PDB file of C-alpha atoms and ligand atoms in Angstrom:
ATOM      1  CA  MET A  36     -63.509 -35.862  11.010  1.00 81.00           C
ATOM      2  CA  LEU A  37     -61.075 -34.717   8.378  1.00 92.00           C
ATOM      3  CA  SER A  38     -57.447 -33.930   9.054  1.00 96.00           C
ATOM      4  CA  ASN A  39     -56.701 -30.220   9.496  1.00 96.00           C
ATOM      5  CA  GLU A  40     -54.645 -30.446   6.325  1.00 97.00           C
ATOM      6  CA  MET A  41     -57.492 -31.876   4.222  1.00 97.00           C
ATOM      7  CA  ARG A  42     -59.963 -29.403   5.682  1.00 98.00           C
ATOM      8  CA  GLN A  43     -57.735 -26.464   4.757  1.00 98.00           C
ATOM      9  CA  ARG A  44     -57.059 -27.949   1.324  1.00 98.00           C
ATOM     10  CA  LEU A  45     -60.789 -28.127   0.649  1.00 98.00           C
ATOM     11  CA  ILE A  46     -61.277 -24.541   1.790  1.00 98.00           C
ATOM     12  CA  ASP A  47     -58.347 -23.340  -0.337  1.00 98.00           C
ATOM     13  CA  ILE A  48     -59.800 -25.038  -3.420  1.00 98.00           C
ATOM     14  CA  ALA A  49     -63.142 -23.314  -2.791  1.00 98.00           C
ATOM     15  CA  VAL A  50     -61.321 -19.981  -2.400  1.00 98.00           C
ATOM     16  CA  GLN A  51     -59.588 -20.501  -5.755  1.00 98.00           C
ATOM     17  CA  ALA A  52     -62.755 -21.711  -7.499  1.00 98.00           C
ATOM     18  CA  ARG A  53     -64.611 -18.612  -6.324  1.00 98.00           C
ATOM     19  CA  ARG A  54     -62.654 -16.601  -8.896  1.00 98.00           C
ATOM     20  CA  TRP A  55     -64.755 -18.263 -11.594  1.00 98.00           C
ATOM     21  CA  ALA A  56     -68.105 -17.397 -10.050  1.00 98.00           C
ATOM     22  CA  TYR A  57     -70.402 -15.743 -12.570  1.00 99.00           C
ATOM     23  CA  ALA A  58     -72.393 -13.320 -10.465  1.00 98.00           C
ATOM     24  CA  PRO A  59     -72.851 -10.073 -12.422  1.00 98.00           C
ATOM     25  CA  TYR A  60     -76.274  -9.408 -10.867  1.00 98.00           C
ATOM     26  CA  SER A  61     -75.742  -9.989  -7.174  1.00 98.00           C
ATOM     27  CA  ASN A  62     -71.968  -9.500  -7.107  1.00 98.00           C
ATOM     28  CA  TYR A  63     -72.041 -12.162  -4.406  1.00 98.00           C
ATOM     29  CA  PHE A  64     -69.350 -14.620  -5.421  1.00 98.00           C
ATOM     30  CA  VAL A  65     -69.443 -18.136  -4.024  1.00 98.00           C
ATOM     31  CA  GLY A  66     -66.969 -21.000  -4.328  1.00 98.00           C
ATOM     32  CA  ALA A  67     -67.488 -24.569  -3.172  1.00 98.00           C
ATOM     33  CA  ALA A  68     -65.334 -27.681  -2.974  1.00 98.00           C
ATOM     34  CA  LEU A  69     -66.831 -31.118  -2.373  1.00 98.00           C
ATOM     35  CA  LEU A  70     -64.799 -34.078  -1.144  1.00 98.00           C
ATOM     36  CA  THR A  71     -65.994 -37.580  -2.056  1.00 98.00           C
ATOM     37  CA  THR A  72     -65.416 -40.547   0.227  1.00 97.00           C
ATOM     38  CA  SER A  73     -63.151 -41.886  -2.527  1.00 95.00           C
ATOM     39  CA  GLY A  74     -60.927 -38.815  -2.098  1.00 97.00           C
ATOM     40  CA  LYS A  75     -61.806 -36.818  -5.202  1.00 98.00           C
ATOM     41  CA  ILE A  76     -62.596 -33.120  -5.030  1.00 98.00           C
ATOM     42  CA  TYR A  77     -65.151 -31.358  -7.224  1.00 98.00           C
ATOM     43  CA  ASP A  78     -65.370 -27.585  -7.172  1.00 98.00           C
ATOM     44  CA  GLY A  79     -68.271 -25.336  -8.074  1.00 98.00           C
ATOM     45  CA  VAL A  80     -69.257 -21.682  -8.352  1.00 99.00           C
ATOM     46  CA  ASN A  81     -72.521 -19.826  -8.516  1.00 99.00           C
ATOM     47  CA  ILE A  82     -73.670 -19.141 -12.060  1.00 99.00           C
ATOM     48  CA  GLU A  83     -76.264 -16.422 -12.477  1.00 98.00           C
ATOM     49  CA  ASN A  84     -78.448 -15.634 -15.459  1.00 98.00           C
ATOM     50  CA  ALA A  85     -80.189 -12.582 -16.918  1.00 98.00           C
ATOM     51  CA  ALA A  86     -83.359 -14.583 -16.300  1.00 98.00           C
ATOM     52  CA  TYR A  87     -82.698 -14.416 -12.548  1.00 98.00           C
ATOM     53  CA  PRO A  88     -84.364 -17.662 -11.347  1.00 98.00           C
ATOM     54  CA  ASP A  89     -82.266 -19.687 -13.773  1.00 98.00           C
ATOM     55  CA  GLY A  90     -79.077 -19.111 -11.815  1.00 98.00           C
ATOM     56  CA  ILE A  91     -77.619 -21.828  -9.614  1.00 98.00           C
ATOM     57  CA  CYS A  92     -75.604 -21.937  -6.411  1.00 98.00           C
ATOM     58  CA  ALA A  93     -71.984 -23.013  -6.096  1.00 99.00           C
ATOM     59  CA  GLU A  94     -72.775 -25.961  -3.818  1.00 98.00           C
ATOM     60  CA  ARG A  95     -75.236 -27.485  -6.253  1.00 98.00           C
ATOM     61  CA  VAL A  96     -72.851 -27.044  -9.164  1.00 99.00           C
ATOM     62  CA  ALA A  97     -70.196 -28.981  -7.224  1.00 99.00           C
ATOM     63  CA  ILE A  98     -72.662 -31.704  -6.222  1.00 98.00           C
ATOM     64  CA  PHE A  99     -74.113 -32.064  -9.721  1.00 98.00           C
ATOM     65  CA  LYS A 100     -70.643 -32.205 -11.250  1.00 98.00           C
ATOM     66  CA  ALA A 101     -69.717 -35.004  -8.856  1.00 98.00           C
ATOM     67  CA  VAL A 102     -72.947 -36.972  -9.258  1.00 98.00           C
ATOM     68  CA  SER A 103     -72.740 -36.699 -13.039  1.00 98.00           C
ATOM     69  CA  GLU A 104     -69.333 -38.375 -12.782  1.00 98.00           C
ATOM     70  CA  GLY A 105     -70.758 -41.286 -10.796  1.00 98.00           C
ATOM     71  CA  GLU A 106     -70.053 -40.046  -7.254  1.00 98.00           C
ATOM     72  CA  ARG A 107     -72.702 -40.375  -4.554  1.00 98.00           C
ATOM     73  CA  GLU A 108     -70.884 -40.409  -1.232  1.00 98.00           C
ATOM     74  CA  PHE A 109     -69.454 -37.235   0.174  1.00 98.00           C
ATOM     75  CA  SER A 110     -67.327 -36.542   3.245  1.00 98.00           C
ATOM     76  CA  ALA A 111     -67.344 -32.781   3.282  1.00 98.00           C
ATOM     77  CA  ILE A 112     -68.047 -29.575   1.430  1.00 98.00           C
ATOM     78  CA  ALA A 113     -66.371 -26.210   1.862  1.00 98.00           C
ATOM     79  CA  VAL A 114     -68.311 -23.069   0.997  1.00 98.00           C
ATOM     80  CA  VAL A 115     -66.512 -19.766   0.605  1.00 98.00           C
ATOM     81  CA  THR A 116     -68.066 -16.305   0.394  1.00 98.00           C
ATOM     82  CA  GLN A 117     -66.966 -12.793   1.253  1.00 98.00           C
ATOM     83  CA  ASN A 118     -68.764 -12.856   4.591  1.00 97.00           C
ATOM     84  CA  GLY A 119     -69.186 -16.512   5.540  1.00 97.00           C
ATOM     85  CA  GLY A 120     -72.714 -16.922   4.184  1.00 97.00           C
ATOM     86  CA  SER A 121     -74.496 -20.183   4.959  1.00 98.00           C
ATOM     87  CA  PRO A 122     -75.827 -22.602   2.280  1.00 98.00           C
ATOM     88  CA  CYS A 123     -79.331 -21.775   1.059  1.00 98.00           C
ATOM     89  CA  GLY A 124     -82.326 -24.044   1.627  1.00 98.00           C
ATOM     90  CA  SER A 125     -82.181 -25.639  -1.823  1.00 98.00           C
ATOM     91  CA  CYS A 126     -78.504 -26.524  -1.390  1.00 98.00           C
ATOM     92  CA  ARG A 127     -79.210 -27.965   2.072  1.00 98.00           C
ATOM     93  CA  GLN A 128     -81.903 -30.164   0.547  1.00 98.00           C
ATOM     94  CA  VAL A 129     -79.654 -31.363  -2.289  1.00 98.00           C
ATOM     95  CA  LEU A 130     -76.854 -32.089   0.191  1.00 98.00           C
ATOM     96  CA  ALA A 131     -79.309 -34.016   2.397  1.00 98.00           C
ATOM     97  CA  GLU A 132     -80.155 -36.309  -0.513  1.00 98.00           C
ATOM     98  CA  PHE A 133     -76.622 -37.736  -0.328  1.00 98.00           C
ATOM     99  CA  GLY A 134     -76.086 -37.879   3.420  1.00 98.00           C
ATOM    100  CA  LEU A 135     -76.916 -36.029   6.598  1.00 98.00           C
ATOM    101  CA  GLU A 136     -73.458 -36.548   8.076  1.00 98.00           C
ATOM    102  CA  THR A 137     -71.551 -34.718   5.350  1.00 98.00           C
ATOM    103  CA  LEU A 138     -69.435 -32.042   7.008  1.00 98.00           C
ATOM    104  CA  VAL A 139     -69.970 -28.446   5.959  1.00 98.00           C
ATOM    105  CA  TYR A 140     -67.151 -25.943   6.324  1.00 98.00           C
ATOM    106  CA  ILE A 141     -68.112 -22.310   5.983  1.00 98.00           C
ATOM    107  CA  ALA A 142     -65.218 -19.988   5.318  1.00 98.00           C
ATOM    108  CA  ASP A 143     -64.495 -16.446   4.225  1.00 98.00           C
ATOM    109  CA  ALA A 144     -62.680 -15.277   1.112  1.00 97.00           C
ATOM    110  CA  GLU A 145     -59.331 -15.380   2.925  1.00 98.00           C
ATOM    111  CA  GLY A 146     -59.847 -19.045   3.712  1.00 97.00           C
ATOM    112  CA  ASN A 147     -60.580 -18.577   7.411  1.00 98.00           C
ATOM    113  CA  LEU A 148     -62.892 -21.270   8.775  1.00 98.00           C
ATOM    114  CA  LEU A 149     -65.889 -19.605  10.411  1.00 98.00           C
ATOM    115  CA  GLN A 150     -68.211 -22.536  11.052  1.00 98.00           C
ATOM    116  CA  GLU A 151     -68.079 -26.316  10.947  1.00 98.00           C
ATOM    117  CA  LEU A 152     -71.325 -28.285  11.007  1.00 98.00           C
ATOM    118  CA  THR A 153     -73.105 -31.221   9.409  1.00 98.00           C
ATOM    119  CA  VAL A 154     -75.891 -31.268   6.849  1.00 98.00           C
ATOM    120  CA  SER A 155     -78.096 -32.592   9.627  1.00 98.00           C
ATOM    121  CA  ASP A 156     -77.338 -29.464  11.684  1.00 98.00           C
ATOM    122  CA  LEU A 157     -78.308 -27.307   8.718  1.00 98.00           C
ATOM    123  CA  LEU A 158     -81.480 -29.195   7.874  1.00 98.00           C
ATOM    124  CA  PRO A 159     -83.005 -30.904  10.914  1.00 98.00           C
ATOM    125  CA  GLY A 160     -85.858 -33.246  10.086  1.00 97.00           C
ATOM    126  CA  ALA A 161     -84.793 -33.397   6.460  1.00 98.00           C
ATOM    127  CA  PHE A 162     -86.951 -35.059   3.849  1.00 98.00           C
ATOM    128  CA  THR A 163     -84.623 -37.735   2.436  1.00 97.00           C
ATOM    129  CA  PRO A 164     -84.888 -40.796   0.173  1.00 96.00           C
ATOM    130  CA  LYS A 165     -85.874 -42.763   3.323  1.00 96.00           C
ATOM    131  CA  SER A 166     -88.934 -40.562   3.708  1.00 96.00           C
ATOM    132  CA  LEU A 167     -90.368 -42.107   0.558  1.00 97.00           C
ATOM    133  CA  GLY A 168     -90.514 -45.507   2.282  1.00 92.00           C
TER     134      GLY A 168
HETATM  135  N1  THU B1168     -75.573 -18.538  -3.524  1.00 70.86           N
HETATM  136  C1  THU B1168     -74.789 -19.659  -3.559  1.00 70.86           C
HETATM  137  O1  THU B1168     -74.027 -19.882  -4.511  1.00 70.86           O
HETATM  138  N2  THU B1168     -74.892 -20.529  -2.527  1.00 70.86           N
HETATM  139  C2  THU B1168     -75.725 -20.372  -1.473  1.00 70.86           C
HETATM  140  O2  THU B1168     -75.872 -21.280  -0.676  1.00 70.86           O
HETATM  141  C3  THU B1168     -76.417 -19.090  -1.269  1.00 70.86           C
HETATM  142  C4  THU B1168     -76.485 -18.216  -2.455  1.00 70.86           C
HETATM  143  C5  THU B1168     -75.506 -17.616  -4.657  1.00 70.86           C
HETATM  144  C6  THU B1168     -76.760 -17.567  -5.475  1.00 70.86           C
HETATM  145  C7  THU B1168     -76.642 -16.206  -6.107  1.00 70.86           C
HETATM  146  O3  THU B1168     -75.852 -16.318  -7.277  1.00 70.86           O
HETATM  147  C8  THU B1168     -75.889 -15.387  -5.088  1.00 70.86           C
HETATM  148  O4  THU B1168     -75.282 -16.314  -4.212  1.00 70.86           O
HETATM  149  C9  THU B1168     -76.750 -14.430  -4.309  1.00 70.86           C
HETATM  150  O5  THU B1168     -77.842 -15.067  -3.749  1.00 70.86           O
END
């Protein structure tokens, strides 16, 4: 559980980050903000490409930024879109790699919280590092 203040802060950062989304093909702009257990926040946006499959989602940008800085434990991620879209399958899988209990806040572009769940809720029966034995 995060404090209401921290939860809203995370959502607000995702709302602000969304301005930098590069989505000229879909025009679907996504912002994310990831909170580490050490209290740092990494934001991310979706970045599309003229070669369509080479684009990447906002959530994964935030996660990869954090992991590339040495972070591996996450408390929560906020995802902001125009209409409260839910993280895609690939982002669910990448989130699951680092913990099934990470909280996921789904919010709209005005920063209204629409849904609060865990990675485990989003990806039941996830294939995780433990699955490799
Ligand atoms: N997108 C995200 O950034 N996150 C998701 O979880 C779902 C989809 C992006 C990818 C693409 O740039 C655009 O939204 C439309 O699919």
